[in-house]
Structures are given as C-alpha cells and as structure tokens.
PDB file of C-alpha atoms in Angstrom:
ATOM      1  CA  UNK A   7      52.627 108.944 125.730  1.00 75.00           C
ATOM      2  CA  UNK A   8      54.244 108.787 122.292  1.00 77.00           C
ATOM      3  CA  UNK A   9      57.602 107.871 123.838  1.00 77.00           C
ATOM      4  CA  UNK A  10      56.033 105.091 125.933  1.00 79.00           C
ATOM      5  CA  UNK A  11      54.303 103.658 122.863  1.00 84.00           C
ATOM      6  CA  UNK A  12      57.606 103.707 120.989  1.00 82.00           C
ATOM      7  CA  UNK A  13      59.334 101.849 123.845  1.00 83.00           C
ATOM      8  CA  UNK A  14      56.527  99.277 123.984  1.00 85.00           C
ATOM      9  CA  UNK A  15      56.620  98.630 120.242  1.00 86.00           C
ATOM     10  CA  UNK A  16      60.417  98.351 120.288  1.00 85.00           C
ATOM     11  CA  UNK A  17      60.291  95.594 122.909  1.00 88.00           C
ATOM     12  CA  UNK A  18      57.466  93.715 121.183  1.00 90.00           C
ATOM     13  CA  UNK A  19      59.181  94.013 117.801  1.00 90.00           C
ATOM     14  CA  UNK A  20      62.387  92.528 119.281  1.00 90.00           C
ATOM     15  CA  UNK A  21      60.451  89.457 120.473  1.00 93.00           C
ATOM     16  CA  UNK A  22      58.757  89.120 117.075  1.00 93.00           C
ATOM     17  CA  UNK A  23      62.143  89.193 115.346  1.00 93.00           C
ATOM     18  CA  UNK A  24      63.302  86.295 117.525  1.00 93.00           C
ATOM     19  CA  UNK A  25      60.116  84.282 116.888  1.00 93.00           C
ATOM     20  CA  UNK A  26      60.207  84.902 113.116  1.00 94.00           C
ATOM     21  CA  UNK A  27      63.878  83.987 112.745  1.00 94.00           C
ATOM     22  CA  UNK A  28      63.564  80.874 114.923  1.00 91.00           C
ATOM     23  CA  UNK A  29      60.463  79.682 113.060  1.00 91.00           C
ATOM     24  CA  UNK A  30      62.000  80.641 109.709  1.00 91.00           C
ATOM     25  CA  UNK A  31      65.190  78.649 110.313  1.00 91.00           C
ATOM     26  CA  UNK A  32      63.175  75.557 111.294  1.00 85.00           C
ATOM     27  CA  UNK A  33      60.823  75.952 108.317  1.00 86.00           C
ATOM     28  CA  UNK A  34      63.635  76.399 105.775  1.00 86.00           C
ATOM     29  CA  UNK A  35      65.500  73.367 107.116  1.00 82.00           C
ATOM     30  CA  UNK A  36      62.320  71.228 107.067  1.00 83.00           C
ATOM     31  CA  UNK A  37      61.496  72.470 103.548  1.00 77.00           C
ATOM     32  CA  UNK A  38      64.962  71.561 102.223  1.00 77.00           C
ATOM     33  CA  UNK A  39      64.940  68.109 103.850  1.00 75.00           C
ATOM     34  CA  UNK A  40      61.425  67.472 102.537  1.00 69.00           C
ATOM     35  CA  UNK A  41      62.478  68.030  98.924  1.00 72.00           C
ATOM     36  CA  UNK A  42      65.577  65.917  99.434  1.00 71.00           C
ATOM     37  CA  UNK A  43      63.390  63.034 100.639  1.00 69.00           C
ATOM     38  CA  UNK A  44      60.671  63.501  98.039  1.00 66.00           C
ATOM     39  CA  UNK A  45      63.062  62.423  95.275  1.00 60.00           C
ATOM     40  CA  UNK A  46      63.651  59.106  97.068  1.00 59.00           C
ATOM     41  CA  UNK A  47      60.186  58.615  98.583  1.00 53.00           C
ATOM     42  CA  UNK A  48      57.103  58.740  96.348  1.00 52.00           C
ATOM     43  CA  UNK A  49      54.795  59.040  99.356  1.00 60.00           C
ATOM     44  CA  UNK A  50      54.395  62.724 100.248  1.00 59.00           C
ATOM     45  CA  UNK A  51      53.397  62.040 103.854  1.00 63.00           C
ATOM     46  CA  UNK A  52      56.462  59.870 104.367  1.00 66.00           C
ATOM     47  CA  UNK A  53      58.796  62.594 103.107  1.00 64.00           C
ATOM     48  CA  UNK A  54      57.068  65.160 105.321  1.00 67.00           C
ATOM     49  CA  UNK A  55      57.385  62.973 108.431  1.00 71.00           C
ATOM     50  CA  UNK A  56      61.074  62.374 107.736  1.00 71.00           C
ATOM     51  CA  UNK A  57      61.647  66.112 107.321  1.00 67.00           C
ATOM     52  CA  UNK A  58      59.868  66.949 110.587  1.00 70.00           C
ATOM     53  CA  UNK A  59      61.726  64.207 112.455  1.00 68.00           C
ATOM     54  CA  UNK A  60      65.057  65.442 111.063  1.00 73.00           C
ATOM     55  CA  UNK A  61      64.202  68.996 112.144  1.00 72.00           C
ATOM     56  CA  UNK A  62      63.515  67.824 115.706  1.00 72.00           C
ATOM     57  CA  UNK A  63      66.761  65.874 115.737  1.00 72.00           C
ATOM     58  CA  UNK A  64      68.641  69.019 114.733  1.00 78.00           C
ATOM     59  CA  UNK A  65      66.659  71.309 117.026  1.00 81.00           C
ATOM     60  CA  UNK A  66      69.646  72.381 119.140  1.00 82.00           C
ATOM     61  CA  UNK A  67      71.721  73.228 116.071  1.00 85.00           C
ATOM     62  CA  UNK A  68      68.838  75.143 114.487  1.00 87.00           C
ATOM     63  CA  UNK A  69      68.275  77.049 117.737  1.00 89.00           C
ATOM     64  CA  UNK A  70      71.936  78.002 117.772  1.00 91.00           C
ATOM     65  CA  UNK A  71      71.733  79.259 114.172  1.00 92.00           C
ATOM     66  CA  UNK A  72      68.577  81.257 114.993  1.00 93.00           C
ATOM     67  CA  UNK A  73      70.210  82.834 118.050  1.00 94.00           C
ATOM     68  CA  UNK A  74      73.318  83.812 116.052  1.00 94.00           C
ATOM     69  CA  UNK A  75      71.219  85.427 113.303  1.00 94.00           C
ATOM     70  CA  UNK A  76      68.980  87.191 115.833  1.00 93.00           C
ATOM     71  CA  UNK A  77      71.996  88.434 117.808  1.00 92.00           C
ATOM     72  CA  UNK A  78      73.517  89.976 114.671  1.00 92.00           C
ATOM     73  CA  UNK A  79      70.281  91.835 113.955  1.00 90.00           C
ATOM     74  CA  UNK A  80      69.932  92.922 117.598  1.00 88.00           C
ATOM     75  CA  UNK A  81      73.492  94.217 117.645  1.00 85.00           C
ATOM     76  CA  UNK A  82      72.994  96.515 114.673  1.00 84.00           C
ATOM     77  CA  UNK A  83      69.386  97.474 115.398  1.00 80.00           C
ATOM     78  CA  UNK A  84      69.381  97.772 119.196  1.00 78.00           C
ATOM     79  CA  UNK A  85      72.783  97.594 120.854  1.00 76.00           C
ATOM     80  CA  UNK A  86      74.338 100.343 118.727  1.00 75.00           C
ATOM     81  CA  UNK A  87      71.384 102.606 119.521  1.00 74.00           C
ATOM     82  CA  UNK A  88      72.403 104.495 122.682  1.00 74.00           C
ATOM     83  CA  UNK A  89      68.786 105.459 123.429  1.00 69.00           C
ATOM     84  CA  UNK A  90      67.626 101.828 123.503  1.00 74.00           C
ATOM     85  CA  UNK A  91      70.690 100.805 125.500  1.00 72.00           C
ATOM     86  CA  UNK A  92      69.796 103.368 128.157  1.00 71.00           C
ATOM     87  CA  UNK A  93      66.176 102.159 128.225  1.00 73.00           C
ATOM     88  CA  UNK A  94      67.090  98.478 128.579  1.00 75.00           C
ATOM     89  CA  UNK A  95      69.931  99.291 131.001  1.00 74.00           C
ATOM     90  CA  UNK A  96      71.340  95.757 131.120  1.00 84.00           C
ATOM     91  CA  UNK A  97      73.565  95.662 134.214  1.00 86.00           C
ATOM     92  CA  UNK A  98      76.363  93.176 134.802  1.00 88.00           C
ATOM     93  CA  UNK A  99      78.119  93.362 138.178  1.00 89.00           C
ATOM     94  CA  UNK A 100      80.988  91.442 139.710  1.00 89.00           C
ATOM     95  CA  UNK A 101      79.795  88.856 142.222  1.00 90.00           C
ATOM     96  CA  UNK A 102      81.424  87.643 145.398  1.00 90.00           C
ATOM     97  CA  UNK A 103      81.415  84.074 146.692  1.00 93.00           C
ATOM     98  CA  UNK A 104      78.361  84.708 148.898  1.00 92.00           C
ATOM     99  CA  UNK A 105      76.353  86.041 145.972  1.00 93.00           C
ATOM    100  CA  UNK A 106      77.346  83.095 143.789  1.00 94.00           C
ATOM    101  CA  UNK A 107      76.232  80.672 146.515  1.00 95.00           C
ATOM    102  CA  UNK A 108      72.976  82.638 146.799  1.00 96.00           C
ATOM    103  CA  UNK A 109      72.407  82.309 143.030  1.00 96.00           C
ATOM    104  CA  UNK A 110      73.082  78.562 143.100  1.00 96.00           C
ATOM    105  CA  UNK A 111      70.719  77.985 146.042  1.00 97.00           C
ATOM    106  CA  UNK A 112      68.059  80.030 144.286  1.00 97.00           C
ATOM    107  CA  UNK A 113      68.513  78.250 140.949  1.00 97.00           C
ATOM    108  CA  UNK A 114      68.375  74.741 142.418  1.00 97.00           C
ATOM    109  CA  UNK A 115      65.421  75.442 144.717  1.00 97.00           C
ATOM    110  CA  UNK A 116      63.415  77.173 141.970  1.00 97.00           C
ATOM    111  CA  UNK A 117      64.119  74.360 139.499  1.00 96.00           C
ATOM    112  CA  UNK A 118      63.059  71.612 141.907  1.00 96.00           C
ATOM    113  CA  UNK A 119      59.924  73.449 143.048  1.00 96.00           C
ATOM    114  CA  UNK A 120      58.791  74.138 139.491  1.00 94.00           C
ATOM    115  CA  UNK A 121      59.489  70.541 138.549  1.00 92.00           C
ATOM    116  CA  UNK A 122      57.405  69.297 141.495  1.00 92.00           C
ATOM    117  CA  UNK A 123      54.589  71.636 140.477  1.00 89.00           C
ATOM    118  CA  UNK A 124      54.702  70.242 136.945  1.00 86.00           C
ATOM    119  CA  UNK A 125      54.626  66.652 138.197  1.00 85.00           C
ATOM    120  CA  UNK A 126      51.573  67.501 140.292  1.00 83.00           C
ATOM    121  CA  UNK A 127      49.762  69.271 137.429  1.00 80.00           C
ATOM    122  CA  UNK A 128      50.511  66.437 135.022  1.00 76.00           C
ATOM    123  CA  UNK A 129      49.335  63.815 137.514  1.00 75.00           C
ATOM    124  CA  UNK A 130      46.103  65.734 138.092  1.00 70.00           C
ATOM    125  CA  UNK A 131      45.597  66.174 134.360  1.00 64.00           C
ATOM    126  CA  UNK A 132      45.468  69.948 134.792  1.00 58.00           C
ATOM    127  CA  UNK A 133      47.821  70.598 131.857  1.00 56.00           C
ATOM    128  CA  UNK A 134      48.254  68.662 128.583  1.00 55.00           C
ATOM    129  CA  UNK A 135      50.730  65.808 128.946  1.00 52.00           C
ATOM    130  CA  UNK A 136      52.791  66.902 125.945  1.00 51.00           C
ATOM    131  CA  UNK A 137      56.167  66.335 127.584  1.00 48.00           C
ATOM    132  CA  UNK A 138      57.504  65.063 130.892  1.00 44.00           C
ATOM    133  CA  UNK A 139      60.858  66.801 130.772  1.00 46.00           C
ATOM    134  CA  UNK A 140      61.089  70.479 131.603  1.00 46.00           C
ATOM    135  CA  UNK A 141      62.621  71.009 128.181  1.00 45.00           C
ATOM    136  CA  UNK A 142      62.163  69.017 124.958  1.00 46.00           C
ATOM    137  CA  UNK A 143      65.557  67.931 123.710  1.00 43.00           C
ATOM    138  CA  UNK A 144      67.228  65.702 121.177  1.00 41.00           C
ATOM    139  CA  UNK A 145      69.754  63.083 122.210  1.00 46.00           C
ATOM    140  CA  UNK A 146      71.504  63.212 118.822  1.00 50.00           C
ATOM    141  CA  UNK A 147      74.340  65.366 120.140  1.00 70.00           C
ATOM    142  CA  UNK A 148      74.433  65.629 123.922  1.00 78.00           C
ATOM    143  CA  UNK A 149      77.396  68.022 124.083  1.00 82.00           C
ATOM    144  CA  UNK A 150      75.804  70.435 121.596  1.00 83.00           C
ATOM    145  CA  UNK A 151      72.479  70.125 123.428  1.00 83.00           C
ATOM    146  CA  UNK A 152      74.018  70.968 126.811  1.00 88.00           C
ATOM    147  CA  UNK A 153      75.951  73.927 125.411  1.00 90.00           C
ATOM    148  CA  UNK A 154      72.997  75.293 123.450  1.00 91.00           C
ATOM    149  CA  UNK A 155      70.013  74.499 125.690  1.00 88.00           C
ATOM    150  CA  UNK A 156      71.951  74.702 128.940  1.00 91.00           C
ATOM    151  CA  UNK A 157      74.040  77.834 128.405  1.00 94.00           C
ATOM    152  CA  UNK A 158      73.561  79.800 125.180  1.00 95.00           C
ATOM    153  CA  UNK A 159      69.745  79.824 125.113  1.00 94.00           C
ATOM    154  CA  UNK A 160      69.406  80.966 128.770  1.00 95.00           C
ATOM    155  CA  UNK A 161      71.924  83.801 128.310  1.00 96.00           C
ATOM    156  CA  UNK A 162      70.268  84.971 125.096  1.00 95.00           C
ATOM    157  CA  UNK A 163      66.737  84.768 126.509  1.00 95.00           C
ATOM    158  CA  UNK A 164      67.719  86.649 129.658  1.00 96.00           C
ATOM    159  CA  UNK A 165      69.275  89.472 127.652  1.00 93.00           C
ATOM    160  CA  UNK A 166      66.133  89.626 125.523  1.00 94.00           C
ATOM    161  CA  UNK A 167      63.346  89.182 128.082  1.00 95.00           C
ATOM    162  CA  UNK A 168      64.766  90.453 131.372  1.00 94.00           C
ATOM    163  CA  UNK A 169      67.105  92.892 129.657  1.00 91.00           C
ATOM    164  CA  UNK A 170      65.317  94.443 126.704  1.00 91.00           C
ATOM    165  CA  UNK A 171      61.656  93.516 127.325  1.00 93.00           C
ATOM    166  CA  UNK A 172      61.470  93.998 131.117  1.00 94.00           C
ATOM    167  CA  UNK A 173      63.945  96.879 130.886  1.00 90.00           C
ATOM    168  CA  UNK A 174      61.588  98.603 128.462  1.00 90.00           C
ATOM    169  CA  UNK A 175      58.334  97.735 130.228  1.00 92.00           C
ATOM    170  CA  UNK A 176      59.462  99.134 133.584  1.00 90.00           C
ATOM    171  CA  UNK A 177      59.547 102.574 131.935  1.00 87.00           C
ATOM    172  CA  UNK A 178      55.890 102.167 130.987  1.00 89.00           C
ATOM    173  CA  UNK A 179      54.301 100.154 133.809  1.00 90.00           C
ATOM    174  CA  UNK A 180      54.951  99.796 137.523  1.00 91.00           C
ATOM    175  CA  UNK A 181      57.632  97.149 138.274  1.00 90.00           C
ATOM    176  CA  UNK A 182      55.201  94.395 139.329  1.00 93.00           C
ATOM    177  CA  UNK A 183      53.031  94.783 136.231  1.00 95.00           C
ATOM    178  CA  UNK A 184      56.143  94.919 134.042  1.00 95.00           C
ATOM    179  CA  UNK A 185      57.404  91.699 135.633  1.00 96.00           C
ATOM    180  CA  UNK A 186      54.060  89.947 135.084  1.00 95.00           C
ATOM    181  CA  UNK A 187      53.692  91.055 131.456  1.00 95.00           C
ATOM    182  CA  UNK A 188      57.223  90.072 130.462  1.00 95.00           C
ATOM    183  CA  UNK A 189      56.646  86.697 132.165  1.00 95.00           C
ATOM    184  CA  UNK A 190      53.497  86.193 130.097  1.00 94.00           C
ATOM    185  CA  UNK A 191      55.328  87.053 126.867  1.00 94.00           C
ATOM    186  CA  UNK A 192      58.183  84.730 127.850  1.00 95.00           C
ATOM    187  CA  UNK A 193      55.642  81.925 128.352  1.00 93.00           C
ATOM    188  CA  UNK A 194      53.856  82.775 125.093  1.00 90.00           C
ATOM    189  CA  UNK A 195      56.887  82.141 122.891  1.00 89.00           C
ATOM    190  CA  UNK A 196      57.264  78.668 124.370  1.00 82.00           C
ATOM    191  CA  UNK A 197      54.973  75.744 123.690  1.00 71.00           C
ATOM    192  CA  UNK A 198      51.527  75.435 125.143  1.00 66.00           C
ATOM    193  CA  UNK A 199      50.648  73.199 128.058  1.00 71.00           C
ATOM    194  CA  UNK A 200      53.134  72.356 130.772  1.00 76.00           C
ATOM    195  CA  UNK A 201      56.028  74.328 129.260  1.00 81.00           C
ATOM    196  CA  UNK A 202      53.899  77.466 129.098  1.00 85.00           C
ATOM    197  CA  UNK A 203      53.090  77.181 132.807  1.00 87.00           C
ATOM    198  CA  UNK A 204      56.599  76.720 134.139  1.00 89.00           C
ATOM    199  CA  UNK A 205      58.169  79.311 131.807  1.00 93.00           C
ATOM    200  CA  UNK A 206      55.661  81.887 133.056  1.00 94.00           C
ATOM    201  CA  UNK A 207      56.595  81.177 136.672  1.00 95.00           C
ATOM    202  CA  UNK A 208      60.309  81.091 135.849  1.00 96.00           C
ATOM    203  CA  UNK A 209      60.064  84.382 133.979  1.00 96.00           C
ATOM    204  CA  UNK A 210      58.477  86.101 136.961  1.00 97.00           C
ATOM    205  CA  UNK A 211      60.930  84.663 139.509  1.00 97.00           C
ATOM    206  CA  UNK A 212      64.036  85.526 137.481  1.00 97.00           C
ATOM    207  CA  UNK A 213      62.722  89.037 136.803  1.00 96.00           C
ATOM    208  CA  UNK A 214      62.108  89.529 140.524  1.00 96.00           C
ATOM    209  CA  UNK A 215      65.702  88.650 141.359  1.00 96.00           C
ATOM    210  CA  UNK A 216      66.887  90.989 138.607  1.00 95.00           C
ATOM    211  CA  UNK A 217      64.652  93.725 140.000  1.00 94.00           C
ATOM    212  CA  UNK A 218      66.037  93.203 143.497  1.00 94.00           C
ATOM    213  CA  UNK A 219      69.725  92.812 142.616  1.00 93.00           C
ATOM    214  CA  UNK A 220      70.054  94.941 139.457  1.00 91.00           C
ATOM    215  CA  UNK A 221      72.487  92.323 138.162  1.00 94.00           C
ATOM    216  CA  UNK A 222      71.918  90.251 135.002  1.00 95.00           C
ATOM    217  CA  UNK A 223      74.381  87.626 136.290  1.00 95.00           C
ATOM    218  CA  UNK A 224      71.602  86.452 138.650  1.00 96.00           C
ATOM    219  CA  UNK A 225      69.361  85.837 135.659  1.00 96.00           C
ATOM    220  CA  UNK A 226      72.056  83.935 133.772  1.00 97.00           C
ATOM    221  CA  UNK A 227      72.936  81.633 136.667  1.00 97.00           C
ATOM    222  CA  UNK A 228      69.346  80.839 137.730  1.00 97.00           C
ATOM    223  CA  UNK A 229      68.216  80.171 134.162  1.00 97.00           C
ATOM    224  CA  UNK A 230      71.283  78.048 133.309  1.00 97.00           C
ATOM    225  CA  UNK A 231      70.785  75.927 136.432  1.00 97.00           C
ATOM    226  CA  UNK A 232      67.108  75.597 135.585  1.00 96.00           C
ATOM    227  CA  UNK A 233      67.772  74.367 132.039  1.00 93.00           C
ATOM    228  CA  UNK A 234      70.643  72.008 132.883  1.00 93.00           C
ATOM    229  CA  UNK A 235      69.298  70.623 136.163  1.00 91.00           C
ATOM    230  CA  UNK A 236      65.722  70.440 134.903  1.00 88.00           C
ATOM    231  CA  UNK A 237      66.637  68.865 131.565  1.00 85.00           C
ATOM    232  CA  UNK A 238      69.497  66.486 132.221  1.00 86.00           C
ATOM    233  CA  UNK A 239      69.127  65.479 135.890  1.00 88.00           C
ATOM    234  CA  UNK A 240      65.621  65.652 137.406  1.00 89.00           C
ATOM    235  CA  UNK A 241      63.739  63.896 134.567  1.00 84.00           C
ATOM    236  CA  UNK A 242      65.876  60.776 135.046  1.00 84.00           C
ATOM    237  CA  UNK A 243      65.028  60.274 138.703  1.00 84.00           C
ATOM    238  CA  UNK A 244      62.583  57.557 139.683  1.00 83.00           C
ATOM    239  CA  UNK A 245      59.963  59.718 141.375  1.00 84.00           C
ATOM    240  CA  UNK A 246      58.341  57.860 144.267  1.00 87.00           C
ATOM    241  CA  UNK A 247      55.936  59.619 146.624  1.00 86.00           C
ATOM    242  CA  UNK A 248      58.577  59.787 149.382  1.00 90.00           C
ATOM    243  CA  UNK A 249      61.137  61.347 147.042  1.00 90.00           C
ATOM    244  CA  UNK A 250      58.642  63.949 145.837  1.00 90.00           C
ATOM    245  CA  UNK A 251      57.826  64.949 149.427  1.00 92.00           C
ATOM    246  CA  UNK A 252      61.520  65.073 150.403  1.00 94.00           C
ATOM    247  CA  UNK A 253      62.563  67.152 147.397  1.00 94.00           C
ATOM    248  CA  UNK A 254      59.583  69.500 147.742  1.00 95.00           C
ATOM    249  CA  UNK A 255      60.229  70.160 151.435  1.00 96.00           C
ATOM    250  CA  UNK A 256      63.983  70.575 150.910  1.00 96.00           C
ATOM    251  CA  UNK A 257      63.540  72.897 147.941  1.00 96.00           C
ATOM    252  CA  UNK A 258      60.937  74.948 149.833  1.00 96.00           C
ATOM    253  CA  UNK A 259      63.345  75.424 152.745  1.00 97.00           C
ATOM    254  CA  UNK A 260      66.156  76.421 150.375  1.00 97.00           C
ATOM    255  CA  UNK A 261      63.880  78.881 148.577  1.00 97.00           C
ATOM    256  CA  UNK A 262      62.862  80.476 151.885  1.00 96.00           C
ATOM    257  CA  UNK A 263      66.550  80.734 152.779  1.00 96.00           C
ATOM    258  CA  UNK A 264      67.143  82.400 149.407  1.00 96.00           C
ATOM    259  CA  UNK A 265      64.370  84.941 150.004  1.00 95.00           C
ATOM    260  CA  UNK A 266      65.604  85.740 153.527  1.00 95.00           C
ATOM    261  CA  UNK A 267      69.137  86.072 152.196  1.00 93.00           C
ATOM    262  CA  UNK A 268      67.818  88.330 149.436  1.00 94.00           C
ATOM    263  CA  UNK A 269      66.092  90.539 152.002  1.00 89.00           C
ATOM    264  CA  UNK A 270      69.377  90.851 153.872  1.00 87.00           C
ATOM    265  CA  UNK A 271      71.149  91.819 150.653  1.00 82.00           C
ATOM    266  CA  UNK A 272      68.546  94.516 149.988  1.00 79.00           C
ATOM    267  CA  UNK A 273      68.906  95.886 153.530  1.00 65.00           C
ATOM    268  CA  UNK A 274      72.705  96.051 153.123  1.00 62.00           C
ATOM    269  CA  UNK A 275      72.523  97.921 149.804  1.00 60.00           C
ATOM    270  CA  UNK A 276      70.024 100.380 151.229  1.00 53.00           C
TER     271      UNK A 276
END
C-alpha cells in the first residue's frame, strides 16, 4: 500500500511540476512585459492588456521554454532514477511500413472524428464556444508554431502522460481505470470547455493504442497527426452539411479498419 501511494504521488507530482513551470513561465513573461509597458502607458488596464496579448502572441515560444525547463528537471529527478524508469517502462520499438500506415490511418481517423464531435457539440451549445480550432495558436511565427505545437508538445506530453502517468497508474489500478484516470488528468491540464472534452477522448484513445501495442511511437504519431491536422488543416475547411457527413462516414470507416487491424496485430503477437 505504501509503495502504491508513493507511485501515485510521484506521477501526480510530475504533472504538477509541468503545470507550475508552464504557468510560471507565462506569468513571469507577462509580468515583465507589463512593467515595460507601464512606463509608457499611464493606464494600468492598457498595460495589462498589452502584456496579456504579447504573452498569447509568444505562446509557442513560452511553451517551448517551459518544456525545456521541465525536461531538465524530469531528467535529473525521474529519468536517472532506475526505480521510476522501471515503473514508467516507456517502450520504443522499431516499426515496419505496415505499422506506420496503421498509425497514420488511426491518427487521421481519430482527428477527424473528434473534430466532427466538437463541431456537433459547439453547434448544439453543449460546450462553451471558447475556440473553434482544436488548438489555440498564434500566427506570429508559423514555423515555430508547427514545430512546437505540432511535434515537440505531443512528444513531451506523451512521455509524461502515457509514459510516466499511465505507466505509474497501471501498477496501482486495473488497465482500464488507469487509462480513464490519466485521460481525465490530461484533460484537466488543458483549458475548460471544448478543449477539455476532446483532450479527454484523445488521452483515452492514445493510451489504449499504447496499451495494445506497448510502443510509445504509436502515441507520438497519433498525437502529432492530431495536433498538426487538427490545428492547421481542418479548421480552414468550409464545413457544409454534406462535407461533415462525408468526413464523418469516411473517418468512421477508417477508424473501424484501424481497430480491426489492431485486433489482427494483437492476435499475431499472441
């Protein structure tokens, strides 16, 4: 019981470190910009708005800084600890062409389905209409945004949530409960409303594929496709009713194909 509690607290503490550093970096940047503006702008509210706007414009850069700082701490606190490494048991395996195709089909179908679900929920007013895109992004530096939001953030979050958090929880709970809890925590660190809904579903789906394949590469590929496709492609479509039906049906078929393919992969490994 004591060991399980220690594992649980280790995983939760890792998530808290990430939240604190990310929030701290944004706060410090906003604080510095605010005092730079206050000397030129006598209106306090005006300086505050400029600082917040500047922080949002630099969100990708600040996220990158937060991830670098968090990774340094994780390396010295967690990775060098052999006990924690054995608990998390992050597995990276070589993938063949068929597996890569399977990952791509899964990533695209999951992204489209979740996007269609979000469009439906937003249209029905079932979640706050805080953002239409799957991810909130700044257009100030597209290349930096794609690299950070599209690649670095997904890899880091998969190592943290599916690697350390889920890897720890499966030693405490049964796999399905561990998958659900880590999905809820993954959703919690994101914004409320629509983003909270789709990150919860994404967290569960990616964890399931990691559970089935025991390969973190699956998590990386699915999450990267989700962020890039869902951020820089789908939001810029003109969504008519016919297009929504077509994409939903097509994505559903592809997802079923992915699940059947996954079942075949499990049968082969067994």
